[in-house]
C-alpha positions as a Python dict, from the first residue, in 0.01 Angstrom:
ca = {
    (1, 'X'): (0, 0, 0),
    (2, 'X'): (-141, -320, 215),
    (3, 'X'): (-42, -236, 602),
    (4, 'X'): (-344, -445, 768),
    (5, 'X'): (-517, -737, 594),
    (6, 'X'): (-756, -1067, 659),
    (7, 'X'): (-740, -1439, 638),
    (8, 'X'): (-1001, -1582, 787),
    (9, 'X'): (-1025, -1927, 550),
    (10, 'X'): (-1012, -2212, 677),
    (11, 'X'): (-647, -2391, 706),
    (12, 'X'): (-808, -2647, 505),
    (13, 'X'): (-912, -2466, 207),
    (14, 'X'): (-632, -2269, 202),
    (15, 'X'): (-393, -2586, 183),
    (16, 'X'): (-629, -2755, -67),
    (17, 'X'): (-561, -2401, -290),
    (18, 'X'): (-145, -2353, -224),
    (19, 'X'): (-122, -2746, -223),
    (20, 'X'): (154, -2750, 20),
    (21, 'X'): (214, -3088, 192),
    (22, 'X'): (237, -2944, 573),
    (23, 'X'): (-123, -2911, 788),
    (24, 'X'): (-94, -2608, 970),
    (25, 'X'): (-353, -2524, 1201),
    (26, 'X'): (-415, -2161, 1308),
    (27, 'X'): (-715, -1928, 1389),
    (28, 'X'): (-856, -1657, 1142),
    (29, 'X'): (-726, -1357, 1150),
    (30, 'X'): (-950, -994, 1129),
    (31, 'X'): (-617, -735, 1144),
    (32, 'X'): (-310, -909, 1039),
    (33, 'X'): (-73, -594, 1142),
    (34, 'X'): (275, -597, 1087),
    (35, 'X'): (540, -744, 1319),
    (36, 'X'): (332, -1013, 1369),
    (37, 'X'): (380, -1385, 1224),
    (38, 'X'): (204, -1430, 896),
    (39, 'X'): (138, -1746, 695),
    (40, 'X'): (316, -1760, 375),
    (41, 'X'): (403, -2037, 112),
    (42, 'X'): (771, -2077, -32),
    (43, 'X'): (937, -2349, -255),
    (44, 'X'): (1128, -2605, -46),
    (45, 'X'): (1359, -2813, -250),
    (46, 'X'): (1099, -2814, -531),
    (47, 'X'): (773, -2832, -351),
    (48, 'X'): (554, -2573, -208),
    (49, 'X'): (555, -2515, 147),
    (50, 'X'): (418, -2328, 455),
    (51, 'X'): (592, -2134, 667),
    (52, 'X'): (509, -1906, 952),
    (53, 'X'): (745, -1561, 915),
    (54, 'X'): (716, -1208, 1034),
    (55, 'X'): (579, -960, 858),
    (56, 'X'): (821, -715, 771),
    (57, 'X'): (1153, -803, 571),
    (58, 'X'): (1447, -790, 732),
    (59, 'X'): (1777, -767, 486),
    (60, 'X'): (2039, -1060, 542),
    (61, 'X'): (2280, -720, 560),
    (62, 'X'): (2120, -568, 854),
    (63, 'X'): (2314, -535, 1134),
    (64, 'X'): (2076, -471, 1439),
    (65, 'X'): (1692, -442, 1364),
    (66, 'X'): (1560, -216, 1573),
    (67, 'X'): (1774, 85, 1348),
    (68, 'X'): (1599, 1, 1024),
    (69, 'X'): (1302, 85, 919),
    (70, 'X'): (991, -175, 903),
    (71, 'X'): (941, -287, 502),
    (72, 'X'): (576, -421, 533),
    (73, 'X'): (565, -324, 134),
    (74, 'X'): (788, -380, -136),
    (75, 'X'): (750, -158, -450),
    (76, 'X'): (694, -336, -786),
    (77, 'X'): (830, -106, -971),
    (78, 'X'): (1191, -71, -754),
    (79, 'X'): (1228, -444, -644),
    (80, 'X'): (1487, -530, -971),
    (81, 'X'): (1720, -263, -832),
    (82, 'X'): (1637, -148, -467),
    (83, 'X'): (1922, -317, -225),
    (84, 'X'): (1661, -426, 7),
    (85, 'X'): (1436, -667, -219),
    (86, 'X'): (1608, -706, -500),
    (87, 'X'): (1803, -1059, -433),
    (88, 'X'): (1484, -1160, -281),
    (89, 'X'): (1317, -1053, -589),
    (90, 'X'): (1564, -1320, -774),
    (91, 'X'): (1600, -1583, -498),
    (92, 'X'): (1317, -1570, -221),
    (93, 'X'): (969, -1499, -349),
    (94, 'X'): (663, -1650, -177),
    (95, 'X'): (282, -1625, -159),
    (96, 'X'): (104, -1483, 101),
    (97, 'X'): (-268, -1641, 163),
    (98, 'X'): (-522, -1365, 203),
    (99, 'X'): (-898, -1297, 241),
    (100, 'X'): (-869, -935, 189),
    (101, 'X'): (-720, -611, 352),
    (102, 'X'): (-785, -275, 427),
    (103, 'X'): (-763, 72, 333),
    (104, 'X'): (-789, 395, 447),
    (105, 'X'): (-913, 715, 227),
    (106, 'X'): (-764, 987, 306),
    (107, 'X'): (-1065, 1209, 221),
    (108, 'X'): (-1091, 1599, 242),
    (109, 'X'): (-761, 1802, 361),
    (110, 'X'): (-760, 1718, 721),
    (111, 'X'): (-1058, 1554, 741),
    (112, 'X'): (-1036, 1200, 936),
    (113, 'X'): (-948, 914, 705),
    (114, 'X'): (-1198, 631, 631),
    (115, 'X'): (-1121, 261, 653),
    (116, 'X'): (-1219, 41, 374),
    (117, 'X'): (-1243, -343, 363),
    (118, 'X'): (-1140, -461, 27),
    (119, 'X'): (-1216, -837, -45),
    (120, 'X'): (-1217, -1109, -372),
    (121, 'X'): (-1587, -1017, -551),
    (122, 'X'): (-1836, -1269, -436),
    (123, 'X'): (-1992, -1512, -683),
    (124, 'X'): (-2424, -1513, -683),
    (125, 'X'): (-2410, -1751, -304),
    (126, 'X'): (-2178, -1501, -145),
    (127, 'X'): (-1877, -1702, -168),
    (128, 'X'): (-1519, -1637, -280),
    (129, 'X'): (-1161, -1850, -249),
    (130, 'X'): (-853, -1670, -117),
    (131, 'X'): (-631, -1511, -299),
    (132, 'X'): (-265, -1498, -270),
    (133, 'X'): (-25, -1170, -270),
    (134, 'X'): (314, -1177, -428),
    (135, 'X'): (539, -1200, -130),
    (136, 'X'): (935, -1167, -67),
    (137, 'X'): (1093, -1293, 224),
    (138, 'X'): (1441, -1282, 356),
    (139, 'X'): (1616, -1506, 652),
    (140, 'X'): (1774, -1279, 877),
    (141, 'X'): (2067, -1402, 1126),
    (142, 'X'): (2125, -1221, 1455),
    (143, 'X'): (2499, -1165, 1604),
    (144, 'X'): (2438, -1517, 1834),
    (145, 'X'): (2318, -1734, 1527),
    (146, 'X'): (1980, -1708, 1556),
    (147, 'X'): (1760, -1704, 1258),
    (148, 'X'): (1477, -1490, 1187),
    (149, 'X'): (1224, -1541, 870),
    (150, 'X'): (1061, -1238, 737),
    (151, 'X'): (842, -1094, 452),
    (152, 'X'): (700, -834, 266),
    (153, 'X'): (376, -767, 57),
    (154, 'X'): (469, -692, -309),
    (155, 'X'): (260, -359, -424),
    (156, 'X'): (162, -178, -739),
    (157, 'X'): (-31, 110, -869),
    (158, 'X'): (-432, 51, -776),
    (159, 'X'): (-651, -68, -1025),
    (160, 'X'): (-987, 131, -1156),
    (161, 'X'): (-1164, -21, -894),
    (162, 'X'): (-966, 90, -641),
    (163, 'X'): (-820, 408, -752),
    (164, 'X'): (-1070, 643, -572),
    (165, 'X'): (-913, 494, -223),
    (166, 'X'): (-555, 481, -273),
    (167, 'X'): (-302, 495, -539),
    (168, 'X'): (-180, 189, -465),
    (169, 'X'): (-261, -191, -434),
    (170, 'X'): (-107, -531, -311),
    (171, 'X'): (12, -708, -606),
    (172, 'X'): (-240, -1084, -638),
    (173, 'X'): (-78, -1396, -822),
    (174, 'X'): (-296, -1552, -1018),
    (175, 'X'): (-384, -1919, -887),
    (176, 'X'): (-226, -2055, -1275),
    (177, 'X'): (84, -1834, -1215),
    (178, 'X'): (164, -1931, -861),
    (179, 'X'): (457, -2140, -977),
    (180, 'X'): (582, -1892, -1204),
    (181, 'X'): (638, -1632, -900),
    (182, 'X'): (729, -1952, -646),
    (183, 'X'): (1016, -2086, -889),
    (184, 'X'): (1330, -1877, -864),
    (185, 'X'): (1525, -2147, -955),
    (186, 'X'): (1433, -2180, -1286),
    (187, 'X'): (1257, -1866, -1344),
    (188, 'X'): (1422, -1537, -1364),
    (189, 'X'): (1332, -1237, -1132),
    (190, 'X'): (1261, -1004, -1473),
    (191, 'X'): (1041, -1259, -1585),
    (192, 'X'): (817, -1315, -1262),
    (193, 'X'): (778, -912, -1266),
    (194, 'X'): (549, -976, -1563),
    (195, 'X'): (280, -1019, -1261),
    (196, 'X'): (322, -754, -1072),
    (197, 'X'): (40, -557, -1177),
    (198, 'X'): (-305, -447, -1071),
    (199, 'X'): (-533, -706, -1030),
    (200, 'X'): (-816, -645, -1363),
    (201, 'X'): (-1116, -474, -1241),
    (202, 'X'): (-1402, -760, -1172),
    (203, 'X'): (-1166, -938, -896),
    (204, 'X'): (-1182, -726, -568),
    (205, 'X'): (-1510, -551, -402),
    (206, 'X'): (-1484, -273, -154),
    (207, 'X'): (-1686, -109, 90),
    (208, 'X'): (-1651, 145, 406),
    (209, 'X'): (-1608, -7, 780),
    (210, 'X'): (-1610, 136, 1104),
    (211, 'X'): (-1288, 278, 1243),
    (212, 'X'): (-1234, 4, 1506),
    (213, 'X'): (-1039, -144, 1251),
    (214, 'X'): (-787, 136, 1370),
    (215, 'X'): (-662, -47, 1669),
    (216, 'X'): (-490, -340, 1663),
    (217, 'X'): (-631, -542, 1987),
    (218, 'X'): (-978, -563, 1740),
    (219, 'X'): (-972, -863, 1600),
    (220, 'X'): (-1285, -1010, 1521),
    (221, 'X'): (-1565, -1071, 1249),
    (222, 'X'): (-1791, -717, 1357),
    (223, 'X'): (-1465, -526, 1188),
    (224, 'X'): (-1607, -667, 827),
    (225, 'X'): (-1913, -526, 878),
    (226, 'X'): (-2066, -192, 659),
    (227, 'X'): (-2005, 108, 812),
    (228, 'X'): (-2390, 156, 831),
    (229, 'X'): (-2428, -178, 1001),
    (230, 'X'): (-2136, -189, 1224),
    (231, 'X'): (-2113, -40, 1580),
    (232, 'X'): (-1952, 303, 1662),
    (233, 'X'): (-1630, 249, 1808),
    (234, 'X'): (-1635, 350, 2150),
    (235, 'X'): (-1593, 704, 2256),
    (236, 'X'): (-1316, 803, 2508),
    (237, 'X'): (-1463, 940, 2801),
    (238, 'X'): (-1455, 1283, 2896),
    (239, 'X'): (-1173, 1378, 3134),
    (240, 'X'): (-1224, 1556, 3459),
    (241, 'X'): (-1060, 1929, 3367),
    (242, 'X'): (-840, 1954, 3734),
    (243, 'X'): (-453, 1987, 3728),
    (244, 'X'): (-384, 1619, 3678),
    (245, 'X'): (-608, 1576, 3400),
    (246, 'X'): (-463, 1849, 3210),
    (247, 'X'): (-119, 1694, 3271),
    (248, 'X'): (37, 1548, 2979),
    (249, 'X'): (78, 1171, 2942),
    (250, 'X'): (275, 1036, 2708),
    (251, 'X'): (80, 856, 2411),
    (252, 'X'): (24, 503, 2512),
    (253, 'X'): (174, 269, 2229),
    (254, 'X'): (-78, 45, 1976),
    (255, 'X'): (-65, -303, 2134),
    (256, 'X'): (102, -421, 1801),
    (257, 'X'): (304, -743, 1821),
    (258, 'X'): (668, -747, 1817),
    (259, 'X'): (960, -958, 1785),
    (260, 'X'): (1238, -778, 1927),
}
């Protein structure tokens, strides 16, 4: 699965490798989490374009948001029949620019789980482009006409490289197939499957992190860093055992973005 990632190129390189003809300007990004607004690229009336949408799809059929659940990931192998993708899978499919994302092991039987960054192998001067997932996206519009643009992160079964982490893997378009998955006009949704598959075995690198990639608010360069380099994340301090410290709270929320 892919529920946090990275894109942290600049908006400059990332236009020169999606060639779309707007110049967006917006900050990198260490923990992309869903809810929040994601850059993507989509065919406009033939030509590629950028668009800002949510991340998590939102069926045209839904009728009020807040009773379905979030679809951050769309199954490769279920997006020809499954209700909620599959006319996006014929009429809506977009890239999603990306640096990498993150994992999580799940380790020994209830043992904590331990992040992972995964990221595009460098070449020999530590440098790598982007890389783009296969994206759907869906418009959805509420009961007083307003619109809503949202997406999803296209997933398969996780390559060699990866296996030992997770099962599964976000599905990467090839920079030679983008129009093949952008073009649902002229190319058929049974056809552009042909890509979903695991990326081949010399394209991604992984390593451990620290588990301050856990919370959302952390959102800066320190998360790429090896576990053995980075910091520890910061302890909770002990609580003072009288009566109102042994009084349950209830669990403060994630600050995770949200549209509704």
């Amino acid at each position: 699965m892919c529920g946090r990632y990275v894109i942290i190129s600049t908006p400059e390189a990332i236009r020169a490798l999606f060639g779309y003809r707007e110049q967006p300007n917006f900050p990198p990004r260490y923990n992309v989490a869903p809810t929040q607004p994601i850059p993507t690229v989509r065919l406009d009336e033939g030509r590629r374009s950028f668009a800002l949408m949510r991340w998590g799809l939102l069926p045209s059929w839904v009728k009020d948001p807040k009773t379905f659940p979030l679809l951050i990931n769309a199954r490769g192998e279920s997006v020809l029949e499954k209700p909620a993708f599959r006319n996006a899978m014929r009429r809506r499919r977009c890239l999603i620019p990306t640096d990498g994302f993150y994992e999580w092991h799940a380790g020994q039987a209830g043992g904590p789980k331990r992040p992972y960054f995964v990221r595009p192998k460098r070449d020999a001067e530590g440098r790598a482009p982007p890389l783009a997932f296969a994206g759907l996206y869906e418009t959805w519009t509420g009961p007083n006409g307003e619109e809503l643009d949202t997406a999803a992160i296209v997933t398969t079964a996780a390559n060699r490289t990866l296996t030992a982490i997770h099962d599964r893997m976000p599905v990467f378009v090839p920079r030679d197939a983008f129009d093949l998955w952008l073009d649902c006009a002229n190319v058929e949704a049974d056809v552009a499957a042909a890509l979903i598959r695991p990326a081949a075995d010399d394209v991604l690198e992984a390593y451990e992190i620290s588990t301050a990639v856990n919370r959302v608010a952390n959102d800066s360069e320190t998360l790429l860093q090896p576990a053995s380099a980075a910091p520890a994340a910061p302890e909770r301090p002990a609580e003072t055992k009288t009566k109102s410290a042994r009084a349950k709270k209830p669990k403060a929320p994630d600050d995770q973005a949200s549209l509704f």
